[in-house]
Amino acid sequence: AQSVTQLDSQVPVFEEAPVELRCNYSSSVSVYLFWYVQYPNQGLQLLLKYLSGSTLVKGINGFEAEFNKSQTSFHLRKPSVHISDTAEYFCAVRYSGNTPLVFGKGTRLSVIA
Amino acid sequence: KAGVTQTPRYLIKTRGQQVTLSCSPISGHRSVSWYQQTPGQGLQFLFEYFSETQRNKGNFPGRFSGRQFSNSRSEMNVSTLELGDSALYLCASRLAETNTGELFFGEGSRLTVL
């Protein structure tokens, strides 16, 4: 079955430190990959997406992610986090064909002053 | 351009009742998806509609149903509510039934079942 694994349910990090949120997906066939962010009491907002082309994808708010086909990973990184980055982050994958977007269980990022 | 609009934002029901949630997609978007979000299970796919037809369905009991109207607006219904149905229900739209379409989410309808 198609699945997405976010290896860390919670990640605490100090302000201005770098952060990496890990995401692995279950298949090595063609995929379309997404990272979303959810702030409290809000819906999900797209951070970035990989559809094809360059494996390094840049998104909003200084985030970037790297698609690694051999490791079936799509880790999210930011070189220096801010308090305002505190939120829940979701990795999602859509496989070839008209299949639903499948989400990981999320990683709660807490930025500490 | 207005985003995805969900109503109501909050509601409280009791066990055995039914509930209908509404979603208006972004103008021009013809595909609407519904997700259930709970702390334990994360985001689980309910169903997706395109041009008034259900295209995909998740692994939920028949108490969960939905429909889409000709103006692309969508509703979902949950009958015979159970305590475990308490969740944030998220609606999302995309332009068309394409492989690469990202989803645009509403703010959700938070359902509490007592």
Coordinates of N, CA and C in Angstrom, one line a residue:
Chain A
A1 N 0.8 -1.2 0.0 CA 0.0 0.0 0.0 C 0.9 1.3 0.0
Q2 N 0.4 2.3 -0.6 CA 1.1 3.5 -0.6 C 1.2 4.1 0.8
S3 N 2.3 4.6 1.2 CA 2.4 5.2 2.5 C 3.6 6.2 2.5
V4 N 3.5 7.1 3.5 CA 4.5 8.1 3.7 C 4.8 8.1 5.2
T5 N 6.1 8.1 5.5 CA 6.6 8.0 6.8 C 7.4 9.2 7.2
Q6 N 6.9 9.9 8.2 CA 7.6 11.0 8.8 C 8.3 10.5 10.1
L7 N 9.6 10.4 10.1 CA 10.3 9.7 11.1 C 10.2 10.3 12.5
D8 N 10.0 11.6 12.6 CA 10.0 12.3 13.8 C 8.6 12.9 14.1
S9 N 8.0 12.6 15.2 CA 6.7 13.2 15.5 C 6.8 14.6 16.1
Q10 N 8.0 14.8 16.8 CA 8.2 16.1 17.3 C 9.7 16.5 17.2
V11 N 9.9 17.7 16.8 CA 11.3 18.2 16.7 C 11.4 19.6 17.4
P12 N 12.1 19.6 18.5 CA 12.4 20.9 19.1 C 13.8 21.4 18.6
V13 N 13.8 22.7 18.4 CA 15.1 23.3 17.9 C 15.1 24.8 18.4
F14 N 16.4 25.2 18.6 CA 16.5 26.6 19.1 C 16.4 27.5 17.9
E15 N 16.0 28.7 18.2 CA 15.9 29.8 17.2 C 17.2 30.0 16.5
E16 N 17.2 30.2 15.2 CA 18.4 30.5 14.4 C 19.2 29.2 14.1
A17 N 18.8 28.1 14.7 CA 19.5 26.8 14.4 C 18.9 26.2 13.1
P18 N 19.7 25.3 12.4 CA 19.2 24.7 11.2 C 18.2 23.5 11.7
V19 N 17.4 23.1 10.7 CA 16.5 22.0 11.0 C 16.3 21.1 9.8
E20 N 16.1 19.8 10.0 CA 15.7 18.9 8.9 C 14.6 18.1 9.4
L21 N 13.5 18.0 8.6 CA 12.3 17.2 8.9 C 12.4 16.1 7.9
R22 N 12.3 14.8 8.3 CA 12.5 13.7 7.4 C 11.2 13.1 6.9
C23 N 11.3 12.7 5.7 CA 10.1 12.1 5.0 C 10.6 11.0 4.1
N24 N 10.0 9.8 4.2 CA 10.2 8.7 3.3 C 8.9 8.2 2.7
Y25 N 8.9 7.8 1.5 CA 7.7 7.3 0.9 C 7.9 5.8 0.5
S26 N 6.9 5.1 0.1 CA 7.0 3.6 0.0 C 7.3 3.1 -1.3
S27 N 7.3 3.9 -2.4 CA 7.5 3.3 -3.7 C 8.5 4.1 -4.4
S28 N 9.2 3.5 -5.4 CA 10.2 4.2 -6.2 C 9.7 4.5 -7.6
V29 N 8.5 4.3 -7.8 CA 7.9 4.7 -9.2 C 7.8 6.2 -9.2
S30 N 7.4 6.7 -10.3 CA 7.2 8.1 -10.4 C 6.3 8.7 -9.3
V31 N 6.7 9.7 -8.7 CA 5.9 10.3 -7.6 C 5.9 11.8 -7.7
Y32 N 4.9 12.4 -7.1 CA 4.8 13.9 -7.0 C 4.8 14.1 -5.5
L33 N 5.7 15.0 -5.0 CA 5.9 15.1 -3.6 C 5.7 16.5 -3.1
F34 N 5.1 16.6 -1.9 CA 4.7 17.9 -1.4 C 5.0 18.0 0.1
W35 N 5.3 19.2 0.5 CA 5.4 19.6 2.0 C 4.3 20.7 2.2
Y36 N 3.5 20.4 3.3 CA 2.5 21.4 3.7 C 2.8 21.8 5.2
V37 N 2.4 23.0 5.6 CA 2.5 23.4 6.9 C 1.1 23.8 7.5
Q38 N 0.9 23.5 8.7 CA -0.4 23.8 9.4 C -0.1 24.6 10.7
Y39 N -0.6 25.8 10.7 CA -0.6 26.6 11.9 C -1.8 26.3 12.8
P40 N -1.8 26.5 14.1 CA -2.9 26.2 14.9 C -4.2 26.8 14.4
N41 N -5.3 25.9 14.4 CA -6.6 26.3 14.0 C -6.7 26.8 12.6
Q42 N -5.8 26.3 11.7 CA -5.9 26.7 10.3 C -5.8 25.4 9.5
G43 N -6.0 25.6 8.2 CA -5.9 24.5 7.2 C -4.4 24.4 6.8
L44 N -4.2 23.6 5.8 CA -2.8 23.3 5.4 C -2.4 24.3 4.3
Q45 N -1.2 24.7 4.3 CA -0.6 25.6 3.3 C 0.6 25.0 2.6
L46 N 0.6 25.0 1.3 CA 1.7 24.4 0.6 C 3.0 25.2 0.8
L47 N 4.1 24.4 1.2 CA 5.4 25.0 1.3 C 6.2 24.9 0.0
L48 N 6.2 23.7 -0.5 CA 6.9 23.4 -1.8 C 6.4 22.1 -2.3
K49 N 6.9 21.9 -3.6 CA 6.5 20.6 -4.3 C 7.6 20.2 -5.3
Y50 N 7.6 18.9 -5.5 CA 8.5 18.3 -6.5 C 7.6 17.6 -7.5
L51 N 7.7 18.0 -8.7 CA 7.0 17.4 -9.8 C 7.9 16.6 -10.8
S52 N 9.0 17.3 -11.1 CA 10.0 16.7 -12.0 C 11.2 17.7 -12.0
G53 N 12.3 17.3 -12.7 CA 13.4 18.3 -12.9 C 14.4 18.3 -11.7
S54 N 14.9 19.4 -11.4 CA 15.9 19.5 -10.4 C 15.4 18.9 -9.1
T55 N 16.3 18.1 -8.5 CA 16.0 17.4 -7.2 C 15.9 18.3 -6.0
L56 N 16.5 19.5 -6.1 CA 16.5 20.5 -5.0 C 15.4 21.5 -5.3
V57 N 14.4 21.5 -4.4 CA 13.3 22.4 -4.6 C 13.2 23.5 -3.5
K58 N 13.0 24.7 -3.9 CA 12.9 25.8 -2.9 C 11.5 26.2 -2.8
G59 N 11.1 26.5 -1.5 CA 9.8 26.9 -1.3 C 9.6 28.2 -0.6
I60 N 8.5 28.4 0.1 CA 8.3 29.7 0.7 C 8.9 29.7 2.1
N61 N 9.1 30.9 2.7 CA 9.6 31.0 4.0 C 11.0 30.4 4.2
G62 N 11.8 30.3 3.2 CA 13.2 29.9 3.3 C 13.4 28.4 3.4
F63 N 12.3 27.6 3.2 CA 12.4 26.2 3.2 C 12.9 25.6 1.9
E64 N 13.5 24.5 1.9 CA 13.9 23.7 0.7 C 13.8 22.2 1.0
A65 N 13.7 21.4 0.0 CA 13.7 20.0 0.1 C 14.4 19.3 -1.0
E66 N 15.0 18.2 -0.7 CA 15.7 17.4 -1.8 C 15.1 16.1 -2.0
F67 N 14.8 15.8 -3.3 CA 14.2 14.6 -3.7 C 15.3 13.6 -3.9
N68 N 15.3 12.4 -3.3 CA 16.3 11.4 -3.4 C 15.6 10.1 -3.8
K69 N 15.6 9.8 -5.1 CA 14.9 8.7 -5.6 C 15.4 7.3 -5.1
S70 N 16.7 7.2 -5.0 CA 17.3 5.9 -4.6 C 17.0 5.6 -3.1
Q71 N 16.8 6.7 -2.3 CA 16.5 6.5 -0.9 C 15.0 6.7 -0.6
T72 N 14.2 7.0 -1.7 CA 12.8 7.3 -1.6 C 12.6 8.3 -0.4
S73 N 13.3 9.4 -0.5 CA 13.2 10.4 0.6 C 12.9 11.8 0.0
F74 N 12.4 12.6 0.8 CA 12.1 14.0 0.5 C 12.1 14.8 1.7
H75 N 13.4 15.0 2.2 CA 13.5 15.7 3.5 C 13.5 17.2 3.4
L76 N 12.9 17.9 4.3 CA 12.7 19.3 4.4 C 13.7 20.0 5.2
R77 N 14.3 21.1 4.8 CA 15.4 21.7 5.5 C 15.2 23.2 5.5
K78 N 15.7 23.8 6.6 CA 15.8 25.3 6.7 C 17.1 25.6 7.4
P79 N 17.9 26.5 6.9 CA 19.2 26.8 7.5 C 19.1 27.5 8.9
S80 N 18.0 28.3 9.1 CA 17.9 29.1 10.3 C 16.5 29.3 10.6
V81 N 16.0 28.7 11.7 CA 14.5 28.8 11.9 C 14.2 30.0 12.8
H82 N 12.9 30.4 12.7 CA 12.4 31.5 13.5 C 11.3 31.0 14.4
I83 N 11.0 31.8 15.4 CA 9.8 31.4 16.3 C 8.6 31.2 15.5
S84 N 8.4 31.9 14.4 CA 7.2 31.9 13.6 C 7.1 30.6 12.8
D85 N 8.2 29.8 12.8 CA 8.1 28.5 12.1 C 7.5 27.4 12.9
T86 N 7.2 27.7 14.2 CA 6.5 26.7 15.0 C 5.2 26.3 14.4
A87 N 5.0 25.1 14.1 CA 3.8 24.6 13.4 C 4.0 23.1 13.2
E88 N 2.9 22.5 12.6 CA 3.0 21.1 12.2 C 3.3 21.0 10.7
Y89 N 4.1 20.1 10.3 CA 4.6 20.0 8.9 C 4.2 18.6 8.4
F90 N 3.6 18.6 7.2 CA 3.1 17.3 6.6 C 3.8 17.1 5.3
C91 N 4.3 15.9 5.1 CA 4.8 15.4 3.8 C 3.7 14.6 3.1
A92 N 3.6 14.8 1.8 CA 2.5 14.1 1.1 C 3.0 13.7 -0.3
V93 N 2.4 12.6 -0.8 CA 2.8 12.0 -2.0 C 1.6 11.7 -2.9
R94 N 1.8 11.9 -4.1 CA 0.7 11.5 -5.1 C 1.5 10.6 -6.1
Y95 N 1.0 9.4 -6.3 CA 1.7 8.4 -7.2 C 1.1 8.6 -8.6
S96 N 1.8 7.9 -9.5 CA 1.3 8.0 -10.9 C -0.1 7.5 -11.0
G97 N -0.8 8.1 -11.9 CA -2.2 7.8 -12.0 C -3.0 8.8 -11.1
N98 N -4.3 8.7 -11.3 CA -5.1 9.7 -10.6 C -5.5 9.1 -9.2
T99 N -4.5 9.1 -8.4 CA -4.7 8.6 -7.0 C -4.7 9.7 -6.0
P100 N -5.3 9.5 -4.8 CA -5.4 10.6 -3.8 C -4.0 11.0 -3.3
L101 N -3.9 12.2 -2.8 CA -2.8 12.6 -2.1 C -2.7 12.0 -0.7
V102 N -1.6 11.3 -0.5 CA -1.4 10.5 0.8 C -0.5 11.3 1.7
F103 N -0.9 11.5 3.0 CA -0.1 12.3 3.9 C 0.6 11.4 4.9
G104 N 1.7 11.9 5.4 CA 2.4 11.4 6.6 C 1.6 11.9 7.8
K105 N 2.1 11.4 9.0 CA 1.3 11.7 10.2 C 1.8 13.1 10.8
G106 N 2.7 13.7 10.2 CA 3.1 15.0 10.6 C 4.3 15.1 11.6
T107 N 5.0 16.2 11.5 CA 6.1 16.5 12.5 C 5.8 17.8 13.1
R108 N 5.7 17.8 14.4 CA 5.5 19.1 15.1 C 6.8 19.8 15.4
L109 N 7.1 20.9 14.7 CA 8.3 21.7 14.9 C 8.1 22.7 16.0
S110 N 8.9 22.7 17.0 CA 8.8 23.7 18.1 C 10.1 24.5 18.1
V111 N 10.0 25.8 17.9 CA 11.2 26.6 17.9 C 11.3 27.3 19.2
I112 N 12.4 27.1 19.9 CA 12.6 27.6 21.2 C 13.5 28.9 21.2
A113 N 13.1 29.9 21.9 CA 13.8 31.2 21.9 C 15.1 31.1 22.8
Chain B
K1 N -8.4 36.4 -5.3 CA -9.2 35.2 -5.5 C -9.5 34.6 -4.2
A2 N -10.8 34.3 -3.9 CA -11.1 33.7 -2.6 C -10.6 32.3 -2.5
G3 N -10.3 31.9 -1.3 CA -9.8 30.5 -1.1 C -10.9 29.6 -0.9
V4 N -10.6 28.4 -0.4 CA -11.5 27.4 -0.1 C -12.3 27.7 1.1
T5 N -13.6 27.7 1.0 CA -14.4 28.1 2.2 C -15.2 26.9 2.7
Q6 N -15.1 26.7 4.0 CA -15.8 25.6 4.7 C -16.7 26.2 5.7
T7 N -17.9 25.6 5.8 CA -18.9 26.0 6.8 C -19.6 24.7 7.3
P8 N -20.0 24.7 8.6 CA -19.6 25.7 9.6 C -18.1 25.4 10.1
R9 N -17.5 26.4 10.8 CA -16.2 26.2 11.3 C -16.1 25.3 12.5
Y10 N -17.1 25.4 13.3 CA -17.2 24.6 14.6 C -18.6 24.1 14.8
L11 N -18.8 22.9 15.2 CA -20.1 22.4 15.6 C -20.0 21.2 16.6
I12 N -21.0 21.1 17.4 CA -21.1 20.1 18.4 C -22.4 19.3 18.2
K13 N -22.2 18.0 18.1 CA -23.4 17.1 17.9 C -23.3 16.0 19.0
T14 N -24.4 15.3 19.1 CA -24.4 14.1 20.1 C -24.5 12.8 19.3
R15 N -24.1 11.8 19.9 CA -24.1 10.5 19.3 C -25.4 10.1 18.7
G16 N -25.4 9.6 17.5 CA -26.6 9.2 16.8 C -27.1 10.2 15.9
Q17 N -26.7 11.5 16.0 CA -27.2 12.5 15.1 C -26.4 12.4 13.8
Q18 N -26.8 13.2 12.9 CA -26.1 13.3 11.6 C -25.6 14.8 11.4
V19 N -24.7 14.9 10.5 CA -24.1 16.2 10.3 C -23.8 16.4 8.8
T20 N -24.0 17.6 8.3 CA -23.6 18.0 6.9 C -22.6 19.1 6.9
L21 N -21.5 18.9 6.2 CA -20.5 20.0 6.1 C -20.4 20.4 4.7
S22 N -20.2 21.7 4.5 CA -20.2 22.3 3.2 C -18.8 22.9 2.8
C23 N -18.5 22.8 1.5 CA -17.2 23.3 1.0 C -17.4 24.0 -0.3
S24 N -16.9 25.2 -0.4 CA -16.9 25.9 -1.7 C -15.5 26.0 -2.2
P25 N -15.2 25.4 -3.3 CA -13.8 25.4 -3.8 C -13.4 26.8 -4.3
I26 N -12.1 26.9 -4.6 CA -11.6 28.1 -5.3 C -12.3 28.2 -6.7
S27 N -12.6 29.4 -7.1 CA -13.3 29.6 -8.3 C -12.5 29.0 -9.5
G28 N -13.2 28.2 -10.3 CA -12.5 27.5 -11.4 C -12.0 26.2 -11.1
H29 N -11.9 25.8 -9.8 CA -11.5 24.5 -9.5 C -12.6 23.5 -9.6
R30 N -12.4 22.4 -10.2 CA -13.5 21.4 -10.4 C -13.4 20.2 -9.6
S31 N -12.3 20.0 -8.9 CA -12.1 18.8 -8.1 C -12.1 19.2 -6.6
V32 N -12.8 18.4 -5.8 CA -12.9 18.7 -4.3 C -12.6 17.4 -3.6
S33 N -11.7 17.4 -2.6 CA -11.3 16.3 -1.8 C -11.7 16.6 -0.4
W34 N -12.0 15.5 0.4 CA -12.2 15.7 1.8 C -11.3 14.8 2.6
Y35 N -10.8 15.3 3.7 CA -9.9 14.6 4.6 C -10.4 14.7 6.1
Q36 N -10.2 13.7 6.8 CA -10.4 13.7 8.3 C -9.1 13.8 9.0
Q37 N -9.0 14.8 9.9 CA -7.7 14.9 10.6 C -8.0 14.7 12.1
T38 N -7.3 13.7 12.7 CA -7.4 13.5 14.1 C -5.9 13.4 14.7
P39 N -5.7 13.6 16.0 CA -4.4 13.6 16.5 C -3.7 12.2 16.4
G40 N -4.5 11.1 16.5 CA -3.9 9.8 16.4 C -3.7 9.3 15.0
Q41 N -4.5 9.6 14.1 CA -4.4 9.0 12.7 C -3.9 10.0 11.7
G42 N -3.8 11.3 12.1 CA -3.3 12.2 11.1 C -4.4 12.6 10.1
L43 N -3.9 12.8 8.8 CA -4.9 13.1 7.8 C -5.2 11.9 7.0
Q44 N -6.5 11.6 7.0 CA -7.0 10.4 6.3 C -7.9 10.8 5.2
F45 N -7.7 10.3 4.0 CA -8.5 10.6 2.8 C -9.9 10.0 2.9
L46 N -10.9 10.8 2.7 CA -12.3 10.4 2.7 C -12.8 10.1 1.2
F47 N -12.8 11.1 0.4 CA -13.2 11.0 -1.0 C -12.8 12.2 -1.8
E48 N -12.9 12.0 -3.1 CA -12.6 13.1 -4.0 C -13.7 13.1 -5.1
Y49 N -14.2 14.3 -5.4 CA -15.2 14.5 -6.5 C -14.6 15.3 -7.6
F50 N -15.0 15.0 -8.8 CA -14.7 15.8 -10.0 C -15.9 15.8 -10.9
S51 N -16.3 17.0 -11.3 CA -17.5 17.1 -12.2 C -18.6 16.2 -11.7
E52 N -18.9 16.4 -10.4 CA -20.1 15.7 -9.7 C -20.0 14.2 -9.6
T53 N -18.9 13.7 -9.9 CA -18.7 12.2 -9.8 C -17.6 11.9 -8.8
Q54 N -17.9 10.9 -8.0 CA -16.8 10.5 -7.0 C -15.7 9.7 -7.8
R55 N -14.5 10.2 -7.6 CA -13.4 9.6 -8.4 C -12.6 8.6 -7.5
N56 N -12.5 8.9 -6.3 CA -11.7 8.1 -5.3 C -12.4 8.1 -4.0
K57 N -12.3 7.0 -3.3 CA -12.9 6.8 -2.0 C -11.9 6.2 -1.0
G58 N -11.8 6.7 0.2 CA -11.0 6.2 1.2 C -11.6 5.0 1.9
N59 N -11.0 4.6 3.0 CA -11.4 3.4 3.7 C -12.3 3.8 4.9
F60 N -13.4 4.4 4.7 CA -14.3 4.8 5.7 C -15.7 4.1 5.6
P61 N -16.4 3.9 6.7 CA -17.7 3.2 6.6 C -18.7 4.0 5.8
G62 N -19.8 3.3 5.4 CA -20.8 3.9 4.6 C -21.5 5.1 5.2
R63 N -21.3 5.3 6.5 CA -21.9 6.4 7.2 C -21.4 7.8 6.7
F64 N -20.2 7.7 6.1 CA -19.6 8.9 5.5 C -20.0 8.9 4.0
S65 N -20.6 10.0 3.6 CA -20.9 10.2 2.2 C -20.7 11.6 1.8
G66 N -20.7 11.8 0.5 CA -20.5 13.1 0.0 C -21.2 13.3 -1.4
R67 N -21.2 14.5 -1.8 CA -21.7 14.8 -3.2 C -21.1 16.1 -3.6
Q68 N -21.1 16.3 -4.9 CA -20.7 17.6 -5.5 C -21.8 18.1 -6.5
F69 N -21.9 19.4 -6.4 CA -23.0 20.0 -7.3 C -22.4 20.6 -8.6
S70 N -23.2 21.0 -9.4 CA -22.8 21.5 -10.8 C -21.9 22.7 -10.7
N71 N -22.0 23.4 -9.6 CA -21.1 24.6 -9.4 C -19.8 24.3 -8.7
S72 N -19.6 23.0 -8.6 CA -18.4 22.4 -7.9 C -18.4 22.5 -6.4
R73 N -19.4 23.1 -5.8 CA -19.5 23.1 -4.3 C -19.7 21.7 -3.9
S74 N -19.3 21.3 -2.7 CA -19.4 19.9 -2.2 C -19.9 19.9 -0.8
E75 N -20.6 18.9 -0.5 CA -21.0 18.6 0.9 C -20.6 17.2 1.3
M76 N -20.3 17.0 2.6 CA -20.2 15.7 3.1 C -21.1 15.5 4.3
N77 N -21.6 14.3 4.4 CA -22.5 13.9 5.4 C -22.0 12.8 6.2
V78 N -22.2 12.9 7.5 CA -21.9 11.7 8.4 C -23.2 11.4 9.2
S79 N -23.6 10.2 9.1 CA -24.9 9.8 9.7 C -24.5 9.0 11.0
T80 N -25.5 8.9 11.9 CA -25.3 8.1 13.1 C -23.9 8.3 13.7
L81 N -23.7 9.5 14.1 CA -22.4 9.9 14.7 C -22.0 9.1 15.8
E82 N -20.7 8.8 15.9 CA -20.0 8.1 17.0 C -19.0 9.1 17.6
L83 N -18.6 8.8 18.8 CA -17.6 9.6 19.5 C -16.3 9.8 18.7
G84 N -16.0 8.7 18.0 CA -14.7 8.7 17.2 C -14.8 9.5 16.0
D85 N -15.9 10.0 15.7 CA -16.0 10.9 14.5 C -15.6 12.3 14.8
S86 N -15.3 12.6 16.1 CA -14.8 13.9 16.5 C -13.5 14.2 15.8
A87 N -13.4 15.2 15.0 CA -12.2 15.5 14.2 C -12.3 16.8 13.5
L88 N -11.2 17.2 12.9 CA -11.2 18.3 12.0 C -11.4 17.8 10.6
Y89 N -12.4 18.2 9.9 CA -12.7 17.8 8.5 C -12.2 18.9 7.6
L90 N -11.3 18.5 6.7 CA -10.7 19.4 5.8 C -11.2 19.2 4.4
C91 N -11.5 20.3 3.7 CA -11.8 20.2 2.3 C -10.7 20.8 1.5
A92 N -10.4 20.3 0.3 CA -9.4 20.9 -0.5 C -9.8 20.8 -1.9
S93 N -9.4 21.8 -2.7 CA -9.7 21.8 -4.1 C -8.5 21.8 -5.0
R94 N -8.6 21.4 -6.2 CA -7.6 21.6 -7.2 C -8.2 21.8 -8.6
L95 N -7.4 22.3 -9.5 CA -7.9 22.8 -10.7 C -8.6 21.8 -11.5
A96 N -8.0 20.6 -11.6 CA -8.6 19.6 -12.5 C -8.1 18.2 -12.0
E97 N -8.6 17.2 -12.6 CA -8.3 15.8 -12.3 C -7.0 15.5 -12.9
T98 N -5.9 16.1 -12.5 CA -4.6 15.9 -13.1 C -3.7 15.2 -12.1
N99 N -2.6 14.6 -12.5 CA -1.7 13.9 -11.6 C -0.9 14.8 -10.8
T100 N -0.6 16.0 -11.3 CA 0.3 16.9 -10.6 C -0.4 17.9 -9.7
G101 N -1.7 17.9 -9.7 CA -2.4 19.0 -9.0 C -2.2 19.0 -7.5
E102 N -1.6 20.1 -7.1 CA -1.5 20.3 -5.6 C -2.9 20.7 -5.1
L103 N -3.1 20.4 -3.8 CA -4.4 20.7 -3.2 C -4.3 22.0 -2.4
F104 N -5.4 22.8 -2.5 CA -5.6 24.0 -1.7 C -6.6 23.8 -0.7
F105 N -6.2 24.0 0.6 CA -7.1 23.6 1.7 C -7.9 24.7 2.3
G106 N -9.1 24.4 2.8 CA -9.8 25.3 3.6 C -9.3 25.2 5.0
E107 N -10.0 26.0 5.9 CA -9.6 26.0 7.3 C -10.2 24.9 8.1
G108 N -11.1 24.2 7.5 CA -11.7 23.0 8.2 C -12.9 23.3 9.0
S109 N -13.7 22.2 9.2 CA -14.8 22.2 10.1 C -14.5 21.3 11.3
R110 N -14.5 21.9 12.5 CA -14.2 21.1 13.7 C -15.4 20.5 14.3
L111 N -15.6 19.2 14.2 CA -16.7 18.5 14.7 C -16.4 17.9 16.1
T112 N -17.3 18.1 17.1 CA -17.2 17.5 18.4 C -18.4 16.7 18.6
V113 N -18.3 15.4 18.9 CA -19.4 14.5 19.1 C -19.4 14.2 20.6
L114 N -20.5 14.5 21.3 CA -20.6 14.2 22.7 C -21.5 13.0 23.0

